[in-house]
Amino acid sequence: MSEGSHQRVALVTGGSRGLGRAMAIRLAGAGHRLVVNYASNADAAEKVVAGIEEKGGEAIAVQADVSQGEQVERLFEEAGERLGPVAVLVNNAGVTRDRLLLRMSAADFDHVIDTNLKSTFLCTKAALRGMLRAKWGRVISIASVAGLVGNAGQANYGASKAGMIGFSKSVAKEVGSRGITVNVVAPGFVATDLTADLVDKAKEVAEGRISLGRFGTPEEIAAVVAFLASDEAAYMTGQVISVDGGLAL
Amino acid sequence: MDRSEVAERLESVLVTELGLDEDKIQEEAHFEEDLDVDSLGVVELLMALEDEFDVKIPDEEAESIMTVGQAIDLVHKKLGG
């Protein structure tokens, strides 16, 4: 186990599956103690925890709907009591509800904004208290290429992801003087449950637009998150790092 | 806890936790204008006071605190004074 991260506590929202799972495992491998937040899939979250423990790491799973203020408060209280103050926050929890705008209901819009963007606000605010006390912190939010260049059928999702970028840049300016960095990772197409549903034809079309000619892996996104969480990334803040195989060029 | 005791402990937090100049700390002193504390510093100050006195200061109340005296009054009130 690496000593580099000094057993700092990292919290990954939506950490039970897909990208979040890969980030949790990677951060644990770098020596962090992990809070694996999940909304509903307790079994999956416990599997991530068990996998981390098998490798000699420390992790807990904590259920919370991070779009709800009271649940976020409880999440951070529990994290603090069981592992200590959160030093690295990864705002990863996200949903899609894709529809053409003309077919999109206000509920479709609100649900995606609340889960992706409001959760980022709530969790970042909750985490900053401990980070200010420690004069050290890393906030890493997982946006999307859809937040940078847009995507038909994802007006709600694209708005939420672009919102996370503006949010992060603003907060980076607020807390930079206290040793806290706030950055964004914008993945492109990654092979997860979310994209497994794509029909082969759609997959081929997508791959044709990616410079590297293939989908990314969750581990390739997690590697960038782990770097941003490290001491070595101390001089980067307010940045959006695209990890998209050269999709949005 | 009486008000003067609150004031004494609060002023010591200002000096030890936030590194403020002891000589400049007076009840009328305005954090941002007189004590060179930036707006985030005021937030940090109130967090330090929450720890020191074991009280909770909600955002809406925190926003009205501009001077040392106001901070003392708020904590004093929170402690039932």
mmCIF file with all atom_site columns, N, CA and C in Angstrom, chain A residues 7 11 15 65 72 75 102 132 143 145-146 152 158 162 185 188 192 198 200 203 225 227 243 245 248:
data_model
loop_
_atom_site.group_PDB
_atom_site.id
_atom_site.type_symbol
_atom_site.label_atom_id
_atom_site.label_alt_id
_atom_site.label_comp_id
_atom_site.label_asym_id
_atom_site.label_entity_id
_atom_site.label_seq_id
_atom_site.pdbx_PDB_ins_code
_atom_site.Cartn_x
_atom_site.Cartn_y
_atom_site.Cartn_z
_atom_site.occupancy
_atom_site.B_iso_or_equiv
_atom_site.pdbx_formal_charge
_atom_site.auth_seq_id
_atom_site.auth_comp_id
_atom_site.auth_asym_id
_atom_site.auth_atom_id
_atom_site.pdbx_PDB_model_num
ATOM 1  N N  . GLN A 1 7   ? -3.061  7.851  4.174   1.00 0.00 ? 7   GLN A N  1
ATOM 2  C CA . GLN A 1 7   ? -4.317  7.326  4.722   1.00 0.00 ? 7   GLN A CA 1
ATOM 3  C C  . GLN A 1 7   ? -5.416  8.381  4.774   1.00 0.00 ? 7   GLN A C  1
ATOM 4  N N  . LEU A 1 11  ? -14.026 10.163 -0.324  1.00 0.00 ? 11  LEU A N  1
ATOM 5  C CA . LEU A 1 11  ? -15.439 9.796  -0.466  1.00 0.00 ? 11  LEU A CA 1
ATOM 6  C C  . LEU A 1 11  ? -15.829 9.863  -1.933  1.00 0.00 ? 11  LEU A C  1
ATOM 7  N N  . GLY A 1 15  ? -20.435 5.287  -5.665  1.00 0.00 ? 15  GLY A N  1
ATOM 8  C CA . GLY A 1 15  ? -19.196 4.516  -5.758  1.00 0.00 ? 15  GLY A CA 1
ATOM 9  C C  . GLY A 1 15  ? -19.380 3.014  -5.890  1.00 0.00 ? 15  GLY A C  1
ATOM 10 N N  . ASP A 1 65  ? -28.958 9.328  -0.594  1.00 0.00 ? 65  ASP A N  1
ATOM 11 C CA . ASP A 1 65  ? -29.344 9.997  -1.833  1.00 0.00 ? 65  ASP A CA 1
ATOM 12 C C  . ASP A 1 65  ? -28.715 11.386 -1.775  1.00 0.00 ? 65  ASP A C  1
ATOM 13 N N  . VAL A 1 72  ? -27.169 14.094 2.819   1.00 0.00 ? 72  VAL A N  1
ATOM 14 C CA . VAL A 1 72  ? -25.758 14.438 2.634   1.00 0.00 ? 72  VAL A CA 1
ATOM 15 C C  . VAL A 1 72  ? -25.135 14.761 3.989   1.00 0.00 ? 72  VAL A C  1
ATOM 16 N N  . LEU A 1 75  ? -24.512 11.574 5.673   1.00 0.00 ? 75  LEU A N  1
ATOM 17 C CA . LEU A 1 75  ? -23.403 10.876 5.013   1.00 0.00 ? 75  LEU A CA 1
ATOM 18 C C  . LEU A 1 75  ? -22.056 11.373 5.548   1.00 0.00 ? 75  LEU A C  1
ATOM 19 N N  . LEU A 1 102 ? -38.040 18.462 -26.805 1.00 0.00 ? 102 LEU A N  1
ATOM 20 C CA . LEU A 1 102 ? -39.480 18.657 -27.002 1.00 0.00 ? 102 LEU A CA 1
ATOM 21 C C  . LEU A 1 102 ? -40.314 17.564 -26.341 1.00 0.00 ? 102 LEU A C  1
ATOM 22 N N  . LEU A 1 132 ? -11.177 22.976 4.993   1.00 0.00 ? 132 LEU A N  1
ATOM 23 C CA . LEU A 1 132 ? -10.697 24.277 5.470   1.00 0.00 ? 132 LEU A CA 1
ATOM 24 C C  . LEU A 1 132 ? -9.942  24.106 6.777   1.00 0.00 ? 132 LEU A C  1
ATOM 25 N N  . ALA A 1 143 ? -17.670 15.298 -14.750 1.00 0.00 ? 143 ALA A N  1
ATOM 26 C CA . ALA A 1 143 ? -18.623 15.881 -15.690 1.00 0.00 ? 143 ALA A CA 1
ATOM 27 C C  . ALA A 1 143 ? -18.748 14.948 -16.885 1.00 0.00 ? 143 ALA A C  1
ATOM 28 N N  . VAL A 1 145 ? -18.176 14.836 -21.513 1.00 0.00 ? 145 VAL A N  1
ATOM 29 C CA . VAL A 1 145 ? -17.979 15.532 -22.777 1.00 0.00 ? 145 VAL A CA 1
ATOM 30 C C  . VAL A 1 145 ? -19.290 16.211 -23.204 1.00 0.00 ? 145 VAL A C  1
ATOM 31 N N  . ALA A 1 146 ? -20.429 15.675 -22.757 1.00 0.00 ? 146 ALA A N  1
ATOM 32 C CA . ALA A 1 146 ? -21.723 16.276 -23.095 1.00 0.00 ? 146 ALA A CA 1
ATOM 33 C C  . ALA A 1 146 ? -21.889 17.668 -22.473 1.00 0.00 ? 146 ALA A C  1
ATOM 34 N N  . ALA A 1 152 ? -27.215 15.621 -28.488 1.00 0.00 ? 152 ALA A N  1
ATOM 35 C CA . ALA A 1 152 ? -28.661 15.578 -28.761 1.00 0.00 ? 152 ALA A CA 1
ATOM 36 C C  . ALA A 1 152 ? -29.310 14.555 -27.852 1.00 0.00 ? 152 ALA A C  1
ATOM 37 N N  . GLY A 1 158 ? -26.534 17.451 -20.205 1.00 0.00 ? 158 GLY A N  1
ATOM 38 C CA . GLY A 1 158 ? -25.507 18.405 -20.633 1.00 0.00 ? 158 GLY A CA 1
ATOM 39 C C  . GLY A 1 158 ? -25.513 19.656 -19.766 1.00 0.00 ? 158 GLY A C  1
ATOM 40 N N  . ALA A 1 162 ? -22.355 20.844 -17.573 1.00 0.00 ? 162 ALA A N  1
ATOM 41 C CA . ALA A 1 162 ? -21.789 22.179 -17.772 1.00 0.00 ? 162 ALA A CA 1
ATOM 42 C C  . ALA A 1 162 ? -21.895 22.968 -16.474 1.00 0.00 ? 162 ALA A C  1
ATOM 43 N N  . VAL A 1 185 ? -13.175 16.233 -14.168 1.00 0.00 ? 185 VAL A N  1
ATOM 44 C CA . VAL A 1 185 ? -12.768 15.262 -15.177 1.00 0.00 ? 185 VAL A CA 1
ATOM 45 C C  . VAL A 1 185 ? -13.973 15.060 -16.099 1.00 0.00 ? 185 VAL A C  1
ATOM 46 N N  . GLY A 1 188 ? -15.356 10.788 -21.900 1.00 0.00 ? 188 GLY A N  1
ATOM 47 C CA . GLY A 1 188 ? -16.154 10.582 -23.115 1.00 0.00 ? 188 GLY A CA 1
ATOM 48 C C  . GLY A 1 188 ? -16.897 9.270  -22.993 1.00 0.00 ? 188 GLY A C  1
ATOM 49 N N  . THR A 1 192 ? -19.271 1.033  -19.608 1.00 0.00 ? 192 THR A N  1
ATOM 50 C CA . THR A 1 192 ? -19.919 0.774  -18.316 1.00 0.00 ? 192 THR A CA 1
ATOM 51 C C  . THR A 1 192 ? -21.325 0.251  -18.604 1.00 0.00 ? 192 THR A C  1
ATOM 52 N N  . LEU A 1 198 ? -26.008 0.395  -25.436 1.00 0.00 ? 198 LEU A N  1
ATOM 53 C CA . LEU A 1 198 ? -25.934 0.910  -26.806 1.00 0.00 ? 198 LEU A CA 1
ATOM 54 C C  . LEU A 1 198 ? -25.944 -0.256 -27.789 1.00 0.00 ? 198 LEU A C  1
ATOM 55 N N  . ASP A 1 200 ? -25.013 -2.249 -31.192 1.00 0.00 ? 200 ASP A N  1
ATOM 56 C CA . ASP A 1 200 ? -23.717 -2.331 -31.876 1.00 0.00 ? 200 ASP A CA 1
ATOM 57 C C  . ASP A 1 200 ? -23.524 -1.232 -32.904 1.00 0.00 ? 200 ASP A C  1
ATOM 58 N N  . LYS A 1 203 ? -22.673 1.923  -31.310 1.00 0.00 ? 203 LYS A N  1
ATOM 59 C CA . LYS A 1 203 ? -21.314 1.813  -30.774 1.00 0.00 ? 203 LYS A CA 1
ATOM 60 C C  . LYS A 1 203 ? -20.291 2.070  -31.880 1.00 0.00 ? 203 LYS A C  1
ATOM 61 N N  . VAL A 1 225 ? -8.375  10.663 -11.977 1.00 0.00 ? 225 VAL A N  1
ATOM 62 C CA . VAL A 1 225 ? -8.945  11.090 -10.691 1.00 0.00 ? 225 VAL A CA 1
ATOM 63 C C  . VAL A 1 225 ? -7.905  10.897 -9.586  1.00 0.00 ? 225 VAL A C  1
ATOM 64 N N  . PHE A 1 227 ? -4.715  10.856 -9.834  1.00 0.00 ? 227 PHE A N  1
ATOM 65 C CA . PHE A 1 227 ? -3.660  11.877 -9.953  1.00 0.00 ? 227 PHE A CA 1
ATOM 66 C C  . PHE A 1 227 ? -4.129  13.206 -9.357  1.00 0.00 ? 227 PHE A C  1
ATOM 67 N N  . VAL A 1 243 ? -11.043 13.223 -20.642 1.00 0.00 ? 243 VAL A N  1
ATOM 68 C CA . VAL A 1 243 ? -10.438 11.893 -20.793 1.00 0.00 ? 243 VAL A CA 1
ATOM 69 C C  . VAL A 1 243 ? -11.387 11.153 -21.725 1.00 0.00 ? 243 VAL A C  1
ATOM 70 N N  . GLY A 1 245 ? -10.410 10.022 -25.167 1.00 0.00 ? 245 GLY A N  1
ATOM 71 C CA . GLY A 1 245 ? -9.808  9.393  -26.334 1.00 0.00 ? 245 GLY A CA 1
ATOM 72 C C  . GLY A 1 245 ? -9.733  10.316 -27.551 1.00 0.00 ? 245 GLY A C  1
ATOM 73 N N  . ALA A 1 248 ? -13.732 14.955 -28.304 1.00 0.00 ? 248 ALA A N  1
ATOM 74 C CA . ALA A 1 248 ? -14.168 16.348 -28.460 1.00 0.00 ? 248 ALA A CA 1
ATOM 75 C C  . ALA A 1 248 ? -13.010 17.229 -28.891 1.00 0.00 ? 248 ALA A C  1
#
